[in-house]
GROMACS .gro file of C-alpha atoms in nm:
model
  332
    1MET     CA    1  -4.090   0.761  -1.473
    2PRO     CA    2  -4.271   1.060  -1.316
    3TYR     CA    3  -4.590   0.854  -1.294
    4TRP     CA    4  -4.402   0.562  -1.142
    5ALA     CA    5  -4.249   0.795  -0.884
    6TRP     CA    6  -4.582   0.961  -0.803
    7TYR     CA    7  -4.794   0.646  -0.789
    8PHE     CA    8  -4.570   0.378  -0.638
    9VAL     CA    9  -4.304   0.550  -0.425
   10SER     CA   10  -4.383   0.543  -0.052
   11LYS     CA   11  -4.340   0.839   0.183
   12GLU     CA   12  -4.036   0.670   0.334
   13PHE     CA   13  -3.856   0.657  -0.002
   14ASP     CA   14  -3.552   0.876  -0.064
   15LYS     CA   15  -3.681   1.226  -0.145
   16ASP     CA   16  -3.357   1.310  -0.327
   17PHE     CA   17  -3.422   1.027  -0.569
   18VAL     CA   18  -3.773   1.157  -0.641
   19GLU     CA   19  -3.627   1.500  -0.712
   20GLN     CA   20  -3.376   1.342  -0.951
   21VAL     CA   21  -3.662   1.173  -1.135
   22LYS     CA   22  -3.848   1.503  -1.167
   23ALA     CA   23  -3.533   1.679  -1.286
   24LEU     CA   24  -3.476   1.409  -1.548
   25ASN     CA   25  -3.834   1.444  -1.667
   26ASN     CA   26  -3.794   1.822  -1.701
   27GLU     CA   27  -3.475   1.768  -1.898
   28LEU     CA   28  -3.650   1.526  -2.134
   29VAL     CA   29  -3.940   1.764  -2.187
   30ALA     CA   30  -3.699   2.052  -2.250
   31GLY     CA   31  -3.524   1.833  -2.507
   32LYS     CA   32  -3.861   1.775  -2.678
   33TYR     CA   33  -3.865   1.403  -2.607
   34ALA     CA   34  -4.244   1.413  -2.595
   35GLU     CA   35  -4.462   1.106  -2.573
   36LYS     CA   36  -4.641   1.000  -2.887
   37SER     CA   37  -4.987   1.148  -2.933
   38ASP     CA   38  -5.147   0.804  -2.926
   39SER     CA   39  -4.971   0.683  -2.609
   40LEU     CA   40  -5.175   0.602  -2.299
   41PHE     CA   41  -5.059   0.604  -1.938
   42LEU     CA   42  -5.200   0.626  -1.587
   43PHE     CA   43  -5.294   0.981  -1.488
   44ASN     CA   44  -5.481   1.176  -1.223
   45PRO     CA   45  -5.707   1.447  -1.378
   46ASN     CA   46  -5.642   1.665  -1.072
   47LEU     CA   47  -5.264   1.668  -1.133
   48VAL     CA   48  -5.219   1.618  -1.507
   49SER     CA   49  -5.074   1.904  -1.714
   50THR     CA   50  -5.186   2.040  -2.051
   51GLU     CA   51  -4.887   1.876  -2.224
   52GLU     CA   52  -4.971   1.538  -2.071
   53LEU     CA   53  -5.335   1.568  -2.179
   54LEU     CA   54  -5.220   1.633  -2.534
   55ALA     CA   55  -4.993   1.326  -2.511
   56LEU     CA   56  -5.299   1.122  -2.410
   57GLY     CA   57  -5.466   1.218  -2.737
   58LEU     CA   58  -5.694   1.503  -2.624
   59SER     CA   59  -5.733   1.801  -2.854
   60SER     CA   60  -5.604   2.142  -2.748
   61TYR     CA   61  -5.963   2.252  -2.682
   62GLN     CA   62  -6.038   1.946  -2.468
   63SER     CA   63  -5.713   1.988  -2.273
   64LYS     CA   64  -5.791   2.352  -2.195
   65SER     CA   65  -6.146   2.253  -2.091
   66VAL     CA   66  -6.013   1.993  -1.844
   67ILE     CA   67  -5.775   2.245  -1.683
   68GLY     CA   68  -6.043   2.515  -1.686
   69PHE     CA   69  -6.300   2.286  -1.522
   70ARG     CA   70  -6.048   2.191  -1.253
   71ASN     CA   71  -5.965   2.558  -1.179
   72LYS     CA   72  -6.323   2.689  -1.178
   73VAL     CA   73  -6.536   2.399  -1.050
   74GLY     CA   74  -6.289   2.207  -0.834
   75ASN     CA   75  -6.121   1.867  -0.823
   76PHE     CA   76  -6.255   1.565  -1.008
   77THR     CA   77  -6.388   1.310  -0.758
   78SER     CA   78  -6.468   1.020  -0.992
   79LYS     CA   79  -6.403   0.906  -1.348
   80ASN     CA   80  -6.755   1.007  -1.452
   81ASP     CA   81  -6.675   1.369  -1.363
   82LEU     CA   82  -6.468   1.393  -1.684
   83LEU     CA   83  -6.793   1.369  -1.881
   84LYS     CA   84  -6.892   1.706  -1.729
   85VAL     CA   85  -6.607   1.876  -1.915
   86TYR     CA   86  -6.734   2.079  -2.208
   87GLY     CA   87  -6.614   1.926  -2.534
   88MET     CA   88  -6.537   1.582  -2.386
   89ASP     CA   89  -6.684   1.320  -2.620
   90SER     CA   90  -6.776   0.971  -2.504
   91SER     CA   91  -6.528   0.794  -2.736
   92THR     CA   92  -6.232   0.983  -2.586
   93TYR     CA   93  -6.362   0.928  -2.233
   94PHE     CA   94  -6.401   0.552  -2.270
   95LYS     CA   95  -6.061   0.522  -2.440
   96LEU     CA   96  -5.902   0.676  -2.128
   97TRP     CA   97  -6.134   0.511  -1.872
   98GLU     CA   98  -5.898   0.236  -1.753
   99PHE     CA   99  -5.605   0.480  -1.716
  100ILE     CA  100  -5.780   0.735  -1.491
  101LEU     CA  101  -5.653   0.719  -1.131
  102LEU     CA  102  -5.992   0.791  -0.974
  103PRO     CA  103  -6.280   0.570  -0.852
  104ASP     CA  104  -6.557   0.486  -1.102
  105GLU     CA  105  -6.803   0.678  -0.886
  106VAL     CA  106  -6.810   0.843  -0.543
  107GLU     CA  107  -6.909   0.592  -0.279
  108ILE     CA  108  -7.193   0.683  -0.044
  109VAL     CA  109  -7.191   0.484   0.279
  110ARG     CA  110  -7.519   0.433   0.462
  111ASN     CA  111  -7.378   0.409   0.816
  112ASP     CA  112  -7.352   0.763   0.957
  113ALA     CA  113  -7.057   0.664   1.178
  114VAL     CA  114  -6.840   0.589   0.873
  115GLU     CA  115  -7.009   0.815   0.618
  116LYS     CA  116  -6.763   0.923   0.348
  117GLU     CA  117  -6.987   1.167   0.164
  118ARG     CA  118  -7.287   1.370   0.272
  119VAL     CA  119  -7.589   1.300   0.051
  120ASP     CA  120  -7.767   1.617  -0.053
  121ALA     CA  121  -8.132   1.654   0.048
  122SER     CA  122  -8.242   1.662  -0.313
  123GLU     CA  123  -8.075   1.328  -0.376
  124LYS     CA  124  -8.265   1.186  -0.082
  125MET     CA  125  -8.587   1.258  -0.274
  126ALA     CA  126  -8.469   1.063  -0.580
  127TRP     CA  127  -8.698   0.772  -0.664
  128ILE     CA  128  -8.523   0.437  -0.676
  129ASN     CA  129  -8.591   0.197  -0.962
  130PHE     CA  130  -8.499  -0.129  -0.789
  131ASN     CA  131  -8.457  -0.310  -1.122
  132ASN     CA  132  -8.159  -0.086  -1.208
  133GLN     CA  133  -7.958  -0.136  -0.889
  134ASP     CA  134  -7.646  -0.351  -0.862
  135GLU     CA  135  -7.496  -0.546  -0.572
  136ILE     CA  136  -7.306  -0.240  -0.445
  137PHE     CA  137  -7.634  -0.055  -0.389
  138TRP     CA  138  -7.773  -0.340  -0.178
  139GLU     CA  139  -7.451  -0.366   0.023
  140ARG     CA  140  -7.502  -0.001   0.121
  141MET     CA  141  -7.870  -0.040   0.199
  142ILE     CA  142  -7.884  -0.378   0.372
  143ASP     CA  143  -7.658  -0.474   0.662
  144SER     CA  144  -7.790  -0.828   0.703
  145ASP     CA  145  -7.613  -1.075   0.472
  146ILE     CA  146  -7.911  -1.311   0.489
  147ILE     CA  147  -8.171  -1.050   0.390
  148ARG     CA  148  -7.943  -0.904   0.121
  149LYS     CA  149  -7.894  -1.247  -0.037
  150GLU     CA  150  -8.268  -1.312  -0.030
  151ILE     CA  151  -8.334  -0.980  -0.206
  152LEU     CA  152  -8.069  -1.044  -0.474
  153ASP     CA  153  -8.201  -1.396  -0.532
  154HIS     CA  154  -8.554  -1.261  -0.563
  155LEU     CA  155  -8.450  -0.993  -0.813
  156GLN     CA  156  -8.287  -1.245  -1.045
  157ASN     CA  157  -8.624  -1.387  -1.146
  158ASN     CA  158  -8.863  -1.104  -1.060
  159ARG     CA  159  -8.924  -0.745  -1.167
  160ILE     CA  160  -9.023  -0.481  -0.908
  161THR     CA  161  -9.330  -0.293  -1.034
  162LYS     CA  162  -9.308   0.014  -0.807
  163SER     CA  163  -9.045   0.265  -0.691
  164LEU     CA  164  -8.966   0.433  -0.358
  165PRO     CA  165  -8.789   0.758  -0.258
  166LEU     CA  166  -8.433   0.698  -0.138
  167ASP     CA  167  -8.505   0.841   0.207
  168LYS     CA  168  -8.781   0.582   0.261
  169VAL     CA  169  -8.556   0.299   0.146
  170GLU     CA  170  -8.299   0.404   0.406
  171LYS     CA  171  -8.558   0.441   0.684
  172TYR     CA  172  -8.753   0.118   0.628
  173PRO     CA  173  -8.654  -0.178   0.852
  174GLU     CA  174  -8.473  -0.435   0.638
  175GLU     CA  175  -8.736  -0.707   0.699
  176TYR     CA  176  -9.015  -0.466   0.600
  177LEU     CA  177  -8.831  -0.363   0.280
  178LEU     CA  178  -8.791  -0.729   0.184
  179ARG     CA  179  -9.165  -0.790   0.229
  180TRP     CA  180  -9.246  -0.473   0.032
  181LEU     CA  181  -9.027  -0.583  -0.260
  182LYS     CA  182  -9.188  -0.928  -0.273
  183LYS     CA  183  -9.536  -0.777  -0.254
  184ASN     CA  184  -9.470  -0.536  -0.540
  185SER     CA  185  -9.303  -0.771  -0.786
  186GLU     CA  186  -9.389  -0.994  -1.076
  187PRO     CA  187  -9.196  -1.273  -1.250
  188THR     CA  188  -8.957  -1.152  -1.520
  189PRO     CA  189  -9.050  -1.296  -1.857
  190VAL     CA  190  -8.754  -1.463  -2.027
  191THR     CA  191  -8.789  -1.561  -2.390
  192THR     CA  192  -8.543  -1.819  -2.510
  193LEU     CA  193  -8.459  -1.945  -2.856
  194GLU     CA  194  -8.325  -2.298  -2.865
  195SER     CA  195  -8.046  -2.376  -3.110
  196GLU     CA  196  -7.815  -2.670  -3.159
  197GLU     CA  197  -7.520  -2.485  -3.000
  198HIS     CA  198  -7.660  -2.272  -2.719
  199VAL     CA  199  -7.959  -2.088  -2.573
  200LYS     CA  200  -7.988  -1.717  -2.652
  201LEU     CA  201  -8.128  -1.492  -2.379
  202TYR     CA  202  -8.339  -1.185  -2.450
  203ILE     CA  203  -8.263  -0.923  -2.188
  204GLU     CA  204  -8.410  -0.577  -2.116
  205LEU     CA  205  -8.114  -0.341  -2.069
  206ASN     CA  206  -8.272  -0.089  -1.831
  207SER     CA  207  -8.370  -0.345  -1.568
  208ALA     CA  208  -8.096  -0.610  -1.594
  209ASP     CA  209  -7.837  -0.630  -1.316
  210THR     CA  210  -7.477  -0.745  -1.359
  211THR     CA  211  -7.567  -1.106  -1.283
  212ARG     CA  212  -7.826  -1.113  -1.560
  213LEU     CA  213  -7.604  -0.933  -1.810
  214LYS     CA  214  -7.329  -1.190  -1.757
  215LEU     CA  215  -7.561  -1.457  -1.894
  216MET     CA  216  -7.501  -1.317  -2.242
  217ARG     CA  217  -7.213  -1.459  -2.439
  218GLY     CA  218  -6.913  -1.223  -2.440
  219ILE     CA  219  -7.019  -1.028  -2.127
  220GLY     CA  220  -6.806  -1.088  -1.816
  221SER     CA  221  -6.779  -0.919  -1.477
  222LYS     CA  222  -6.596  -0.608  -1.606
  223LEU     CA  223  -6.821  -0.543  -1.905
  224SER     CA  224  -7.141  -0.604  -1.709
  225ALA     CA  225  -7.025  -0.354  -1.443
  226ARG     CA  226  -6.936  -0.098  -1.712
  227ILE     CA  227  -7.279  -0.138  -1.874
  228VAL     CA  228  -7.457  -0.083  -1.541
  229ASN     CA  229  -7.232   0.212  -1.447
  230PHE     CA  230  -7.282   0.378  -1.785
  231ARG     CA  231  -7.658   0.317  -1.772
  232ASN     CA  232  -7.678   0.466  -1.422
  233SER     CA  233  -7.475   0.772  -1.525
  234LEU     CA  234  -7.735   0.840  -1.794
  235GLY     CA  235  -8.051   0.734  -1.617
  236GLY     CA  236  -8.116   0.451  -1.862
  237PHE     CA  237  -8.082   0.359  -2.230
  238TYR     CA  238  -8.321   0.498  -2.493
  239GLN     CA  239  -8.187   0.271  -2.769
  240LYS     CA  240  -7.976  -0.043  -2.765
  241SER     CA  241  -7.713   0.108  -2.997
  242GLN     CA  242  -7.590   0.303  -2.691
  243LEU     CA  243  -7.410  -0.017  -2.596
  244ASN     CA  244  -7.153   0.096  -2.854
  245ASP     CA  245  -7.056   0.376  -2.613
  246VAL     CA  246  -6.959   0.130  -2.339
  247TYR     CA  247  -6.581   0.093  -2.323
  248GLY     CA  248  -6.474  -0.258  -2.421
  249ILE     CA  249  -6.772  -0.346  -2.642
  250SER     CA  250  -6.638  -0.393  -2.993
  251ASP     CA  251  -6.844  -0.368  -3.313
  252GLU     CA  252  -6.834  -0.747  -3.342
  253LEU     CA  253  -6.958  -0.798  -2.987
  254TYR     CA  254  -7.235  -0.542  -3.031
  255CYS     CA  255  -7.353  -0.715  -3.348
  256SER     CA  256  -7.379  -1.042  -3.157
  257LEU     CA  257  -7.572  -0.876  -2.871
  258LYS     CA  258  -7.811  -0.637  -3.043
  259GLU     CA  259  -8.059  -0.904  -3.150
  260ASN     CA  260  -8.076  -1.041  -2.795
  261VAL     CA  261  -8.148  -0.719  -2.604
  262SER     CA  262  -8.434  -0.471  -2.578
  263VAL     CA  263  -8.487  -0.131  -2.416
  264ASP     CA  264  -8.785  -0.023  -2.205
  265THR     CA  265  -8.776   0.358  -2.234
  266GLY     CA  266  -9.043   0.381  -1.964
  267LEU     CA  267  -8.771   0.300  -1.710
  268ILE     CA  268  -8.554   0.601  -1.800
  269LYS     CA  269  -8.493   0.837  -1.506
  270LYS     CA  270  -8.566   1.186  -1.634
  271ILE     CA  271  -8.422   1.518  -1.513
  272ASN     CA  272  -8.619   1.832  -1.429
  273PRO     CA  273  -8.359   2.112  -1.405
  274HIS     CA  274  -8.611   2.335  -1.226
  275GLY     CA  275  -8.556   2.158  -0.893
  276LEU     CA  276  -8.189   2.067  -0.925
  277LYS     CA  277  -7.854   2.243  -0.885
  278VAL     CA  278  -7.622   2.294  -1.183
  279GLU     CA  279  -7.373   2.047  -1.033
  280GLU     CA  280  -7.645   1.780  -1.006
  281ILE     CA  281  -7.756   1.826  -1.367
  282SER     CA  282  -7.396   1.809  -1.495
  283LYS     CA  283  -7.347   1.470  -1.327
  284HIS     CA  284  -7.546   1.323  -1.616
  285GLY     CA  285  -7.324   1.155  -1.872
  286TYR     CA  286  -7.461   1.356  -2.166
  287PHE     CA  287  -7.465   1.707  -2.012
  288SER     CA  288  -7.162   1.935  -2.001
  289TYR     CA  289  -7.131   2.186  -1.719
  290GLN     CA  290  -7.214   2.476  -1.956
  291GLN     CA  291  -7.522   2.298  -2.087
  292ALA     CA  292  -7.638   2.228  -1.731
  293LYS     CA  293  -7.588   2.595  -1.642
  294ASP     CA  294  -7.782   2.716  -1.948
  295LEU     CA  295  -8.066   2.470  -1.885
  296LYS     CA  296  -8.090   2.575  -1.521
  297ASN     CA  297  -8.125   2.941  -1.624
  298LEU     CA  298  -8.385   2.852  -1.888
  299TYR     CA  299  -8.597   2.648  -1.645
  300ARG     CA  300  -8.583   2.937  -1.399
  301LYS     CA  301  -8.741   3.164  -1.658
  302LYS     CA  302  -8.981   2.907  -1.800
  303LYS     CA  303  -9.109   2.625  -1.584
  304LEU     CA  304  -9.155   2.380  -1.873
  305PRO     CA  305  -8.977   2.489  -2.194
  306ASN     CA  306  -9.033   2.323  -2.530
  307GLU     CA  307  -8.790   2.199  -2.794
  308GLU     CA  308  -8.766   2.538  -2.965
  309ASP     CA  309  -8.677   2.710  -2.635
  310ILE     CA  310  -8.400   2.460  -2.561
  311LEU     CA  311  -8.248   2.473  -2.910
  312LYS     CA  312  -8.210   2.850  -2.875
  313LEU     CA  313  -7.940   2.786  -2.616
  314LYS     CA  314  -7.593   2.834  -2.768
  315SER     CA  315  -7.447   2.535  -2.585
  316ILE     CA  316  -7.702   2.285  -2.724
  317ASN     CA  317  -7.713   2.201  -3.095
  318GLN     CA  318  -7.944   1.965  -3.283
  319LYS     CA  319  -7.707   1.670  -3.236
  320ASP     CA  320  -7.693   1.730  -2.860
  321TRP     CA  321  -8.070   1.761  -2.848
  322GLU     CA  322  -8.126   1.423  -3.015
  323ARG     CA  323  -7.947   1.262  -2.720
  324ILE     CA  324  -8.057   1.469  -2.423
  325LYS     CA  325  -8.425   1.499  -2.513
  326HIS     CA  326  -8.478   1.146  -2.383
  327TYR     CA  327  -8.357   1.247  -2.035
  328LEU     CA  328  -8.517   1.591  -1.989
  329VAL     CA  329  -8.864   1.681  -1.865
  330TRP     CA  330  -8.991   1.921  -2.137
  331LYS     CA  331  -9.310   2.031  -2.307
  332LYS     CA  332  -9.377   1.828  -2.622
   0.00000   0.00000   0.00000
């Protein structure tokens, strides 16, 4: 009831009734009518209490970390921000994903007149791998429906061989960008295996867009978007078993997909903490805020640390290192 009152009741609704709902909720809590530990419900990470986090299945440590992050760092702006919380594992995050009352990611609008979020100068220098971008990216970059459609059609059967800084992509005239993409592209090889029942597609995960992913059996609009969003939050996949971390992909579905996909690790977007802020590093799906802070301090002292230097950090253990080493610029 408190969630119903908070989420659905309009401003014009009877305030006395809302207060009655809150009073009833307090009475139930006082009477220890707690929700079951495995229950799931809609919640806003910026408003949820420690007791409600425990009811959602978080551990006491994770619940305290969520509240602590909110108090020290500030409000959560997107679902992916929960991955910045120290101690938040991917299985818990993806179990809660559909119940979080926040956008999947913060939208950045190209038109300055309606800009919703100011893009930091360092983000402007980010190099864009055009093979990793979805339809939302092109809607922000290209105003012309005709040119946007021509680009999307071209990308379905071609792979772009070069990258560009984001600031150049935004400054280029749309017609010029289209010509540049066509000039620096090559046909995407598609290997097929004929069978009596259907044709199996072999798809490279770090370059496939949602349209291409949906060609695989068992992958629809929601799952393809989740795969792309998860891939973008990491900077790319280093092994195909990471598909298991995508919410909604069951063990059975993964088993049916794993023989039909490949991973080009050369397309992974790597992070150099030396030139980034702690907040930018912690946006990565595998870095907690504490790890980002420790890495930033390390890269200040040593321009290019090695594996031994990084493993000396208290916040990073061997298990963490096996994941994050694929996304860091470090001395091998």
